Coordinates of C-alpha atoms and ligand atoms in Angstrom, one line a residue:
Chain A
X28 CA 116.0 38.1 40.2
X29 CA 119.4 38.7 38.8
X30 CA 117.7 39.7 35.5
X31 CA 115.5 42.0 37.4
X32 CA 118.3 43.9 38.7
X33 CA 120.4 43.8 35.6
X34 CA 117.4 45.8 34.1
X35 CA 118.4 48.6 36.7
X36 CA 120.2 51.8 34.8
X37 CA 124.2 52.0 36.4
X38 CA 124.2 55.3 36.6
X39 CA 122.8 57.1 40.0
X40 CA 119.7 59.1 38.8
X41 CA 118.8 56.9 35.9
X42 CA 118.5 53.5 38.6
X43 CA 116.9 56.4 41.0
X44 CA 114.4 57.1 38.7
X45 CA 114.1 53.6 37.9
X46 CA 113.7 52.7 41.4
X47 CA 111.3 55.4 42.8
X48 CA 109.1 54.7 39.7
X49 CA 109.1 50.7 39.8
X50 CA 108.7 51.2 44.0
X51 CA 106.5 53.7 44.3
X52 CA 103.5 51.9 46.0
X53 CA 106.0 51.1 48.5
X54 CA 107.5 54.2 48.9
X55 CA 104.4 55.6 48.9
X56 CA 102.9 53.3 51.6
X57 CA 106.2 54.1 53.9
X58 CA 105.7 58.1 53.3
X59 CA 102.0 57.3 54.7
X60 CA 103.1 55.9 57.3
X61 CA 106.1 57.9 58.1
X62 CA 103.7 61.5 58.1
X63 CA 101.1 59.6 60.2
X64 CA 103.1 58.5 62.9
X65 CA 105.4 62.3 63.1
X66 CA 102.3 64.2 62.7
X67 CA 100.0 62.6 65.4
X68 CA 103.2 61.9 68.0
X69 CA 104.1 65.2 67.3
X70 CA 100.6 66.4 68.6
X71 CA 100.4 63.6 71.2
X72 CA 103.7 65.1 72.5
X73 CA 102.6 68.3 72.7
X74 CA 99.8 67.6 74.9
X75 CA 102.2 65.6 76.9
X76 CA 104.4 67.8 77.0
X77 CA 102.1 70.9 78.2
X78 CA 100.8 68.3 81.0
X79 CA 103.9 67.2 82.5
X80 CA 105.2 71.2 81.8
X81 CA 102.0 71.9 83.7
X82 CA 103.1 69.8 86.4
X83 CA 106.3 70.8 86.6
X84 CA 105.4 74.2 87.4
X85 CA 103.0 73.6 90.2
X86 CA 104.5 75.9 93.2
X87 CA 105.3 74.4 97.0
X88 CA 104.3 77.3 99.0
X89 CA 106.0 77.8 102.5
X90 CA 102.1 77.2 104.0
X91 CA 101.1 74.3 102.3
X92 CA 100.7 71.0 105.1
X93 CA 103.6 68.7 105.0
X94 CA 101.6 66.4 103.0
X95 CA 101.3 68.4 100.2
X96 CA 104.7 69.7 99.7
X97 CA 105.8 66.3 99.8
X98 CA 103.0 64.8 96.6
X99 CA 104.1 68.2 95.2
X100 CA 107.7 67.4 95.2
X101 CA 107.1 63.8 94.2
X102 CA 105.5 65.1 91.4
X103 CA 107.8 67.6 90.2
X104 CA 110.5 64.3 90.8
X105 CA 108.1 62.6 88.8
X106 CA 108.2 64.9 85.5
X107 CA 112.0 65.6 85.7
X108 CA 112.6 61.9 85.8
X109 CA 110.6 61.3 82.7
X110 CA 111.9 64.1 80.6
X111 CA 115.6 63.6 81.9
X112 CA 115.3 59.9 81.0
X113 CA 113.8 60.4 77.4
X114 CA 116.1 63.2 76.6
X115 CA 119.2 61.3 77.9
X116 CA 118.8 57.8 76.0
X117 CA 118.6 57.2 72.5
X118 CA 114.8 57.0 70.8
X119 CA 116.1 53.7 69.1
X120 CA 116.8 52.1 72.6
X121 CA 113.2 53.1 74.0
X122 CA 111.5 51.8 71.1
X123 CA 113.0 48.2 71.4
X124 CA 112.2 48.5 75.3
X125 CA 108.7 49.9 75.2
X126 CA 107.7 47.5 71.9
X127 CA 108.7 44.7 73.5
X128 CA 107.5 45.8 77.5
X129 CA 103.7 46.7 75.8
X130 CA 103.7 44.3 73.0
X131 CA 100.2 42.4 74.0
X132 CA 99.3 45.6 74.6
X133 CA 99.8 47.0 71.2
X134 CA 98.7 43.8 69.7
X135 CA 95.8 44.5 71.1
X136 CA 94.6 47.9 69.8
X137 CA 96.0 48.1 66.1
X138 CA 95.6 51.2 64.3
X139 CA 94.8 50.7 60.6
X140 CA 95.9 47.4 60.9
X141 CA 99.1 47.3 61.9
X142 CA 99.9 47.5 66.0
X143 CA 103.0 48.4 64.9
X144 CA 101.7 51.8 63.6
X145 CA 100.0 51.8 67.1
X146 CA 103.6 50.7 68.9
X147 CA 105.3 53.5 66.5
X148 CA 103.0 56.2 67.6
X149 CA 103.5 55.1 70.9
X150 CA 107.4 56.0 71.2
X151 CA 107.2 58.5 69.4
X152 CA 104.8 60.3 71.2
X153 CA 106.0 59.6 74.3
X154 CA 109.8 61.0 73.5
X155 CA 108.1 63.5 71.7
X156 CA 106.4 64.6 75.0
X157 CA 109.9 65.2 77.0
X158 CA 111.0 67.0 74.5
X159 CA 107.9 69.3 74.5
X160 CA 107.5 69.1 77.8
X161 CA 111.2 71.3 78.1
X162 CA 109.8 74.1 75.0
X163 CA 107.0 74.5 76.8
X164 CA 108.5 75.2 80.4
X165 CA 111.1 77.6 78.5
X166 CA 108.2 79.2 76.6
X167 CA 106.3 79.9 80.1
X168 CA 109.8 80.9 81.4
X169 CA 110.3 83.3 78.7
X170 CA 106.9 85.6 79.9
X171 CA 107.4 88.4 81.7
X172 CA 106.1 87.3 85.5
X173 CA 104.3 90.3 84.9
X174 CA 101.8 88.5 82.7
X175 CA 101.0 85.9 85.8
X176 CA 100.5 89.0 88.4
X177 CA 98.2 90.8 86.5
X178 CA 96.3 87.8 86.0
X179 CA 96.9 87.1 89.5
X180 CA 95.4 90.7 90.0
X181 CA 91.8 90.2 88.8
X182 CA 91.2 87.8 90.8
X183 CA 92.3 84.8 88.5
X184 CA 93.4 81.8 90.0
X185 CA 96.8 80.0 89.4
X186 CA 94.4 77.7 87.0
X187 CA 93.3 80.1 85.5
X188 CA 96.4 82.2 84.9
X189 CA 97.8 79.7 83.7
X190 CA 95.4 78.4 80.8
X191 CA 94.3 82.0 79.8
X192 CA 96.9 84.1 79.9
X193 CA 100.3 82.4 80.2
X194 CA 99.8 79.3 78.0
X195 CA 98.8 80.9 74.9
X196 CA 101.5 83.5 75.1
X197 CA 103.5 80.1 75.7
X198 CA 102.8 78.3 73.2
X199 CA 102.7 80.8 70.6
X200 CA 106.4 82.2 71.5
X201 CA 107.3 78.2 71.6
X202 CA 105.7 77.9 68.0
X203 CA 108.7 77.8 66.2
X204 CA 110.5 74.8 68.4
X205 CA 106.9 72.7 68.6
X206 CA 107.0 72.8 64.9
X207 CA 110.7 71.9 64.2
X208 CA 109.3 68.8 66.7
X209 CA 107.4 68.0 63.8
X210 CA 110.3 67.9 61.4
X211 CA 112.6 66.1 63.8
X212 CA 109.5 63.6 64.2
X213 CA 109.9 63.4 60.4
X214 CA 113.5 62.2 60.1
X215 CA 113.4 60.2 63.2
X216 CA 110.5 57.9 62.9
X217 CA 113.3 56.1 60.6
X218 CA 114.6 54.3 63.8
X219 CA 111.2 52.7 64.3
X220 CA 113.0 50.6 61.6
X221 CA 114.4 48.4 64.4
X222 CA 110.6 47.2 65.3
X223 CA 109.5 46.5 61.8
X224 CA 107.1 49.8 61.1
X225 CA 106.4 50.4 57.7
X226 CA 107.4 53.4 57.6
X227 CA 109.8 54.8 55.2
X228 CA 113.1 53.6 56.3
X229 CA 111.6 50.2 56.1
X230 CA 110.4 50.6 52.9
X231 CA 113.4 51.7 51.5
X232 CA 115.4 48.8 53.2
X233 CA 112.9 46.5 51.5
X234 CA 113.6 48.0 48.0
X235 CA 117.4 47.7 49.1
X236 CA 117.4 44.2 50.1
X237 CA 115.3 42.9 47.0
X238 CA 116.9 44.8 44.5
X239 CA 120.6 45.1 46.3
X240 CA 121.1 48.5 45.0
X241 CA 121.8 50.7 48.3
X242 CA 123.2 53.1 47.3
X243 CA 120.4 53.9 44.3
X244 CA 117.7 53.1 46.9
X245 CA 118.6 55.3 49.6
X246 CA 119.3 58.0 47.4
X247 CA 115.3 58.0 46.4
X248 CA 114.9 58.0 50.5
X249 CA 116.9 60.4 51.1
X250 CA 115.2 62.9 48.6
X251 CA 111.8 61.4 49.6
X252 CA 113.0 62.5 53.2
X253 CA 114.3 65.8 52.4
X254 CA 111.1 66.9 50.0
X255 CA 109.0 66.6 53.1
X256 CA 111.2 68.2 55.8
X257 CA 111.9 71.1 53.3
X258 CA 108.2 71.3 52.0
X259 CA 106.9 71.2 56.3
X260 CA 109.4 73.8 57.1
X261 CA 108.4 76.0 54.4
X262 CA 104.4 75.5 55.3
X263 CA 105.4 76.1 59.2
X264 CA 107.6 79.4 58.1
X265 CA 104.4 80.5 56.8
X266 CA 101.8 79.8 59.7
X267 CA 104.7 81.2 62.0
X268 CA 105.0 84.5 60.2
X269 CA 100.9 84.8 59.9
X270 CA 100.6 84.4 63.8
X271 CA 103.4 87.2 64.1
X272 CA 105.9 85.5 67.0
X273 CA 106.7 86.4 69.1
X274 CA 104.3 87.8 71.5
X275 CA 106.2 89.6 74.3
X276 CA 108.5 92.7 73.7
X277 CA 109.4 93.7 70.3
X278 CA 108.0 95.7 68.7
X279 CA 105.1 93.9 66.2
X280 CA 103.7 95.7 63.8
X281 CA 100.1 95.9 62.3
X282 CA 97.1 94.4 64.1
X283 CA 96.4 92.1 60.5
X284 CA 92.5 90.8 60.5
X285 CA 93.6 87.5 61.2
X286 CA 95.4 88.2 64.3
X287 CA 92.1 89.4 65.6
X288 CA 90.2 86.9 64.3
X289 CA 92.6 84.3 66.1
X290 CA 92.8 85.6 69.8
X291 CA 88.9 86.5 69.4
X292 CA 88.5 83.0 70.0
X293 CA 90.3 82.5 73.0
X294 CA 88.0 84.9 75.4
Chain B
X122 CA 88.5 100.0 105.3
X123 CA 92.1 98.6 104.8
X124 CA 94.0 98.4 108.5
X125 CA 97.3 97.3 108.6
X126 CA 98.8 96.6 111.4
X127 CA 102.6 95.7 112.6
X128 CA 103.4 94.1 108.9
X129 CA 106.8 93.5 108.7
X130 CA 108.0 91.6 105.4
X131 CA 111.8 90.4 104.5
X132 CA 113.3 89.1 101.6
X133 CA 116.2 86.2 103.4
X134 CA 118.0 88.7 105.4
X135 CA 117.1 92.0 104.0
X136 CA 114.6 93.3 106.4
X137 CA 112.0 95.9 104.0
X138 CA 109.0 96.8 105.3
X139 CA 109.6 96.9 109.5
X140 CA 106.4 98.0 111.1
X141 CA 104.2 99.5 109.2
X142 CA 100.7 100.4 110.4
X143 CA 98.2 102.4 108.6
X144 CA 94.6 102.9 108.2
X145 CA 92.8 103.8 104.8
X146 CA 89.4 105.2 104.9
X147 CA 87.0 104.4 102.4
X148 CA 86.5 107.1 99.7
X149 CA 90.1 108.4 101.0
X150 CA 93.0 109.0 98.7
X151 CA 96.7 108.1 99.9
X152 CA 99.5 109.0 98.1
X153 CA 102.7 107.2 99.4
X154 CA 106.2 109.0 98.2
X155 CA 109.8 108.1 99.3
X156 CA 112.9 106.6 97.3
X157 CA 114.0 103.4 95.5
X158 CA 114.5 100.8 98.1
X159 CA 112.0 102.2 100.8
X160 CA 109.2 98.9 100.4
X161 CA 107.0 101.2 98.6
X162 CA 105.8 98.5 96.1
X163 CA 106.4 95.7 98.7
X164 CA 103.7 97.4 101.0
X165 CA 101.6 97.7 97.9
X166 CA 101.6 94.4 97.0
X167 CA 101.2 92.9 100.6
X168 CA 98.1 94.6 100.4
X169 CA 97.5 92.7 96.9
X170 CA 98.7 89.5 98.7
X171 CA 101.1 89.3 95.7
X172 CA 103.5 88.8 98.0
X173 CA 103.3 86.7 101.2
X174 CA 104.1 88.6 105.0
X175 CA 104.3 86.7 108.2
X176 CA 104.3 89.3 110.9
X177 CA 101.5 91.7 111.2
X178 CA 98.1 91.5 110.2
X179 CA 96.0 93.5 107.1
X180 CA 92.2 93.3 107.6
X181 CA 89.9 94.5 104.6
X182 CA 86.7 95.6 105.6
X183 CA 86.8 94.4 108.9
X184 CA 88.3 90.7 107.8
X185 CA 91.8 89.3 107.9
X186 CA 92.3 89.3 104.4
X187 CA 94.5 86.1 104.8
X188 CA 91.1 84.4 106.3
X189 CA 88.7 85.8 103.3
X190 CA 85.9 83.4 103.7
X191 CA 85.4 82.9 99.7
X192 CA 89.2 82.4 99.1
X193 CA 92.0 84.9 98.4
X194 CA 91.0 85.1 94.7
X195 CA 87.7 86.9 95.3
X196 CA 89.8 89.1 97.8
X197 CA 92.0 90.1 95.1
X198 CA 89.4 90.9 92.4
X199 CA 88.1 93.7 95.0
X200 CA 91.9 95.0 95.3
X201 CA 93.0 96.8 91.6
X202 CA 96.4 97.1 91.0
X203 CA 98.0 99.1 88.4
X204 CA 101.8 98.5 87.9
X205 CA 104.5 100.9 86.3
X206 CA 104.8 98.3 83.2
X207 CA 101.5 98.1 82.7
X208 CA 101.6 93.7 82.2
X209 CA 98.5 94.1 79.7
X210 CA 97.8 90.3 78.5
X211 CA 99.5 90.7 75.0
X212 CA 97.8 88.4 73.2
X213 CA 94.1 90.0 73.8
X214 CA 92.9 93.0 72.1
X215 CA 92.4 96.3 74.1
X216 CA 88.5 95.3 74.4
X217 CA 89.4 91.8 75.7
X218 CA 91.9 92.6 77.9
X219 CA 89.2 94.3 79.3
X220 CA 86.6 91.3 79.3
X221 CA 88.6 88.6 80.3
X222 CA 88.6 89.0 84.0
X223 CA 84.8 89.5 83.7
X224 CA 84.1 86.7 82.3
X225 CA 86.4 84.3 84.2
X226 CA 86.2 85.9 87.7
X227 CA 83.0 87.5 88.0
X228 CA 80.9 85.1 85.4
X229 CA 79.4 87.9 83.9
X230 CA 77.9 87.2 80.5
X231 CA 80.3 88.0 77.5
X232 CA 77.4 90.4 76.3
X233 CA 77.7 92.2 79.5
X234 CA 81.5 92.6 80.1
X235 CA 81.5 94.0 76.8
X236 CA 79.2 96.6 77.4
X237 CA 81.4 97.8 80.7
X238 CA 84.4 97.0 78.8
X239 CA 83.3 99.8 76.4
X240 CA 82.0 102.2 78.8
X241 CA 85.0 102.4 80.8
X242 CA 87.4 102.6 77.5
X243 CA 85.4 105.6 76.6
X244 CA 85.6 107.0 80.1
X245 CA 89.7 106.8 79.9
X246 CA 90.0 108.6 76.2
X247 CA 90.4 105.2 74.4
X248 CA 86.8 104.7 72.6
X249 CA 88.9 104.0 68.9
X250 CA 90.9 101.4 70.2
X251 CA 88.7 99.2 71.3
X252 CA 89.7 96.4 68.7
X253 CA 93.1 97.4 68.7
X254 CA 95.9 94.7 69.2
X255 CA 97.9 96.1 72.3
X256 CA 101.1 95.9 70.4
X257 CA 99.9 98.8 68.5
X258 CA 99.6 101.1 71.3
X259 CA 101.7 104.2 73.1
X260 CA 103.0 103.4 76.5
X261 CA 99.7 106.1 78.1
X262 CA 97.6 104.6 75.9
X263 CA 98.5 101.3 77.0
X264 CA 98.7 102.5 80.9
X265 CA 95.3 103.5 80.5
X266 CA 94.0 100.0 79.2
X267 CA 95.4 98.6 82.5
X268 CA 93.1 101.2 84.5
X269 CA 90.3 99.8 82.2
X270 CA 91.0 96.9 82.6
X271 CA 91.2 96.7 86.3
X272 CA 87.9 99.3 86.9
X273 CA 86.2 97.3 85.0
X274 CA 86.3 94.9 88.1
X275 CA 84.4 96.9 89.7
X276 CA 87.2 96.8 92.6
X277 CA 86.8 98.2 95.9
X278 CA 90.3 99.7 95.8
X279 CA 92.7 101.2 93.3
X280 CA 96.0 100.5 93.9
X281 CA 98.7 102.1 91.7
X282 CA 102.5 101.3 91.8
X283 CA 103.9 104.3 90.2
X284 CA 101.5 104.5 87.0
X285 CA 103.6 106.9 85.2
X286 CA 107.0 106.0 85.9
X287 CA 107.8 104.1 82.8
X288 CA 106.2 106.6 80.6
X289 CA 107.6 109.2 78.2
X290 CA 107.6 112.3 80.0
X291 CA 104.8 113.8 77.1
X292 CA 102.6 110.8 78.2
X293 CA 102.5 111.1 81.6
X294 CA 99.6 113.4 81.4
X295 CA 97.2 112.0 80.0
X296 CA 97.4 109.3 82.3
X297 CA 97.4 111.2 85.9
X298 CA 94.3 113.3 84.2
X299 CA 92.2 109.8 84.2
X300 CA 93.3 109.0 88.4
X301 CA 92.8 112.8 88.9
X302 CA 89.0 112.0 87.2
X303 CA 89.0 108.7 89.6
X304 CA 90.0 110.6 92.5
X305 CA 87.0 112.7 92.0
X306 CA 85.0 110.1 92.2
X307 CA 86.0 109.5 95.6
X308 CA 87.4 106.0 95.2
X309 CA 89.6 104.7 97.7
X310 CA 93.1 104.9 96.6
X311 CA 96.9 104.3 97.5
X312 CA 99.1 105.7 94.9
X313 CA 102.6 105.2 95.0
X314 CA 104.5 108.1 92.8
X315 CA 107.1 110.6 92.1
X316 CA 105.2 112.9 90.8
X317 CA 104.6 115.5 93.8
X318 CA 102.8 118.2 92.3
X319 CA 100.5 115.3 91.6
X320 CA 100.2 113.8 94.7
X321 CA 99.6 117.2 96.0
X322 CA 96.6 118.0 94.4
X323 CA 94.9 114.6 94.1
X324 CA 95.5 112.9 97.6
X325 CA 93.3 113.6 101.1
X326 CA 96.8 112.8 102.6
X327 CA 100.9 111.9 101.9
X328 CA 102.9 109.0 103.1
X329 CA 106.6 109.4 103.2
X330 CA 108.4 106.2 103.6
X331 CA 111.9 105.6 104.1
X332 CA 114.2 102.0 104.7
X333 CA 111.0 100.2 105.5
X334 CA 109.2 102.6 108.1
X335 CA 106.5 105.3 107.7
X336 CA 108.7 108.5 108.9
X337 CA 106.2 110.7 108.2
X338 CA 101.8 111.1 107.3
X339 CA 100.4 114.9 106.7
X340 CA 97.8 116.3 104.6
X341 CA 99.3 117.3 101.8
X342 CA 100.3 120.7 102.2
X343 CA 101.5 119.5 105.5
X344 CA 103.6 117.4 104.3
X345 CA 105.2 119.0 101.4
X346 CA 105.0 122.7 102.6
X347 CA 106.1 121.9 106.1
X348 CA 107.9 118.7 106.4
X349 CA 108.9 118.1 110.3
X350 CA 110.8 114.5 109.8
X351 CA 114.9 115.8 108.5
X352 CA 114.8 113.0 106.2
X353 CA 111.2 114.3 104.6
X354 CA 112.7 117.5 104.4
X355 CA 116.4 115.7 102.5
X356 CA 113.9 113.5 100.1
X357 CA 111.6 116.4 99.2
X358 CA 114.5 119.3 98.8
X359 CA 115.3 117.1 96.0
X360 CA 112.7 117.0 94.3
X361 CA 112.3 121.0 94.7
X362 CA 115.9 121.5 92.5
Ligands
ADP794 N1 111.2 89.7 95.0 C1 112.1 90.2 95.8 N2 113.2 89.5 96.2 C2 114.2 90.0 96.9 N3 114.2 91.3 97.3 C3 113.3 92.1 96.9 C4 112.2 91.6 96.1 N4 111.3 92.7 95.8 C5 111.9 93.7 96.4 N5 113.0 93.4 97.0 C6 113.9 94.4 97.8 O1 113.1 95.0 98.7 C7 113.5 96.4 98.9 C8 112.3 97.3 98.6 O2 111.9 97.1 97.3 P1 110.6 97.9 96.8 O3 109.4 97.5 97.6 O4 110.4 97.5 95.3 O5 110.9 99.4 96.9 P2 110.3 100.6 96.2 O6 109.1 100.2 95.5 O7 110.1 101.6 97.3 O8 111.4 101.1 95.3 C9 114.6 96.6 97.9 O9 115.8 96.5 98.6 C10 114.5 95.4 97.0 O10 115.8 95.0 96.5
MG795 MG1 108.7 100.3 93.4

């Protein structure tokens, strides 16, 4: 053991190097896990997040019977409670409290082996979903109510309104938060440490404690960290500029092929 | 074909339509003119059931269009409504713009909405568009996508809430030249507008409303050539400078 470390370079880069080389299997294994986990919460969030938005924006009209305002507003209660509640406690506080409320339960369904990949999407997701669940009502909010009377117009009905005219303007103005979700989800999976995930946090605490070289060790996280934020960012600027956001107002220029090609689906 | 009668509407406190009652014949075009404020647009979307009304009662073809039988969403798909900012579904092409409502309402068959989608783009000037993103357009062009668009719901009525008001002034003609076309026709119409010389020569007969009432109804060249009502006479003498 001490020889081991002895064979470590003292300078930063040189143990970095040493470290991210001798490690990389692990590393490797924790960046796996790390992308599965922020890319599927991420997703499962957003899903979330347009249901509860959904749900939130059911109207009480002045006729509906009594019962019906009332399992309106219980709902609406419902939705706030959950977003206000993930939004306003820390994601390393729900983890402990769902892992350890639904552990039989994750024990029970483990996703490539390990339930506490399953446990890890999980939280995630389901923080992931409040969040969402707020870009989503601000993306409806940003439409003209225009949009929704027109639609109204026709002859659509709320439903319908809603999921073929007002969502997709939605989400595509919201594009840019739902991705920096994704590159949140990234950087925070880390706190998943606190349940044991393998993700990359882990990993590099493993590295840390066996080879008690921190400051080395983190250092090859950190990078490992950055290189995919930067590198998702960079991928999401791209989509983001092909799909032309935003939708409403300004002026957009040319009507590019793929534009066409992309709403074409959605009739 | 559309009754209205007694409909009186507020927003909290602020009384704006007070009694209105009025009659629209089929085939019969009504222009309704009178200043900001007056309820125009709240009477026009009443009748759209875009907004709700408490007092009063509007019957469409004989039925309470509150009670429609199928549901206020087939009610709604007979009424068109064209509004001043147009509210075409941005992320649609012209063509689909013009299919969508087809499709989802009626459950027509994709083939055939396109087909009508077509014909009636051709019929208001816009046959080169067709696959244009809306983006792209002028605000006439864009104006006249929205009469497409609701024509091509084969809609009982037309219901326009000052079509041309957010226009360019060079634009505005190209639009009223496709409801003059419509008006010959003989759809049934209610037009709200400020453009009089328009109104004029399209409508069978002239509304002038004022703080929520109906002060005055003439044929046209009643109306504007012989106002009786003082306040018709201040509104229109305004125009005439
Ligand atoms: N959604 C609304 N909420 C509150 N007040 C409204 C609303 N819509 C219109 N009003 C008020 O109703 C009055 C009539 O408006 P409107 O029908 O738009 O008049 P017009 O179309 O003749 O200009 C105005 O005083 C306006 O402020
Ligand atoms: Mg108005």
């Amino acid at each position: 053991m001490i020889l081991l470390s002895s064979a470590i370079p003292n300078d930063l880069l040189g143990a970095a190097y040493y470290l991210a080389v001798k490690y990389a299997p692990l590393f490797l294994f924790g960046i796996r896990n790390t992308l599965i986990i922020a890319l599927t919460s991420t997703i499962i969030g957003l899903f979330l997040g347009l249901a509860v938005g959904l749900l939130k924006s059911i109207p009480v009209l002045p006729d509906d019977p009594t019962w019906k305002k009332f399992a309106i507003k219980l709902i609406h209660f419902v939705s706030s409670a959950y977003v206000e509640v993930f939004r306003g406690t820390p994601m390393m506080v729900q983890a402990i409290f769902i892992y350890y409320t639904f552990l039989n339960f994750f024990k029970l369904f483990p996703l490539l082996g390990s339930y506490k990949l399953t446990a890890g999407i999980v939280i995630v997701s389901i923080n992931t979903g409040a969040y969402m669940a707020e870009i989503i009502r601000a993306g409806i909010q940003s439409l003209d109510k225009g949009q929704n009377e027109a639609a109204r117009s026709i002859g659509m009905s709320n439903f319908q309104a809603m999921f073929y005219i007002i969502l997709p303007q939605a989400i595509k103005n919201a594009f840019p938060a739902i991705g920096n979700e994704f590159v949140v989800n990234i950087k925070d999976t880390s706190v998943l440490n606190v349940i044991g995930t393998t993700e990359l946090f882990f990993q590099a605490n493993t590295v840390a404690g066996t080879t008690f070289r921190f400051t080395d060790t983190f250092f090859v996280a950190a990078i490992l960290y950055f290189v995919l934020t930067y590198s998702t960012t960079r991928v999401l600027a791209i989509i983001e500029h092909r799909m032309q956001v935003p939708v409403s107002g300004g002026p957009s220029s040319s009507s590019t092929p793929g534009l066409i090609a992309h709403t074409e689906k959605q009739v | 074909m559309i009754n209205i009668q007694h409909l009186k509407k507020n927003f909290g406190q602020n009384e704006v339509l007070k009694d209105i009652s009025l009659t629209v014949n089929r085939g019969e075009v009504i222009s309704i003119i009178g200043s900001s404020g007056s309820g125009k647009s709240t009477l026009l979307r009443c009748i759209n059931l875009l907004e709700t009304y408490h007092d009063g009662t509007i019957t469409f073809e004989e039925t309470d269009i509150l009670k429609f039988p199928q549901g206020i969403n087939h009610y709604r798909a007979q009424v068109g409504m064209i509004f001043q900012s147009f509210n075409l579904f941005n992320h649609l092409s012209v063509l689909q713009n013009c299919v969508i409502g087809q499709v989802k309402v009626l459950k027509r068959t994709k083939a055939d909405a396109e087909a009508l989608a077509i014909k009636t783009l051709e019929t208001v000037g816009l046959k080169d568009f067709i696959q244009a993103s809306v983006s792209t357009l002028s605000g006439g062009q864009k104006q006249r996508v929205a009469i497409a668009r609701t024509l091509c719901m084969e809609p009982k009525v037309l219901l326009f809430d000052e079509p041309t008001s957010a226009l360019d002034p060079e634009m505005v003609g190209e639009v009223l030249q496709v409801i003059k076309s419509l008006a010959k026709e003989h759809r049934t119409m209610i037009i709200v507008t400020h453009e009089m010389s328009f109104a004029k020569e399209v409508s069978d007969r002239v509304i002038f409303m004022d703080q929520g009432f109906i002060c005055e109804e003439g044929k046209p060249e009643e109306l504007f050539l012989n106002p009786k009502e003082p306040r018709t006479q201040a509104f229109l003498s305004r125009f005439i400078q």
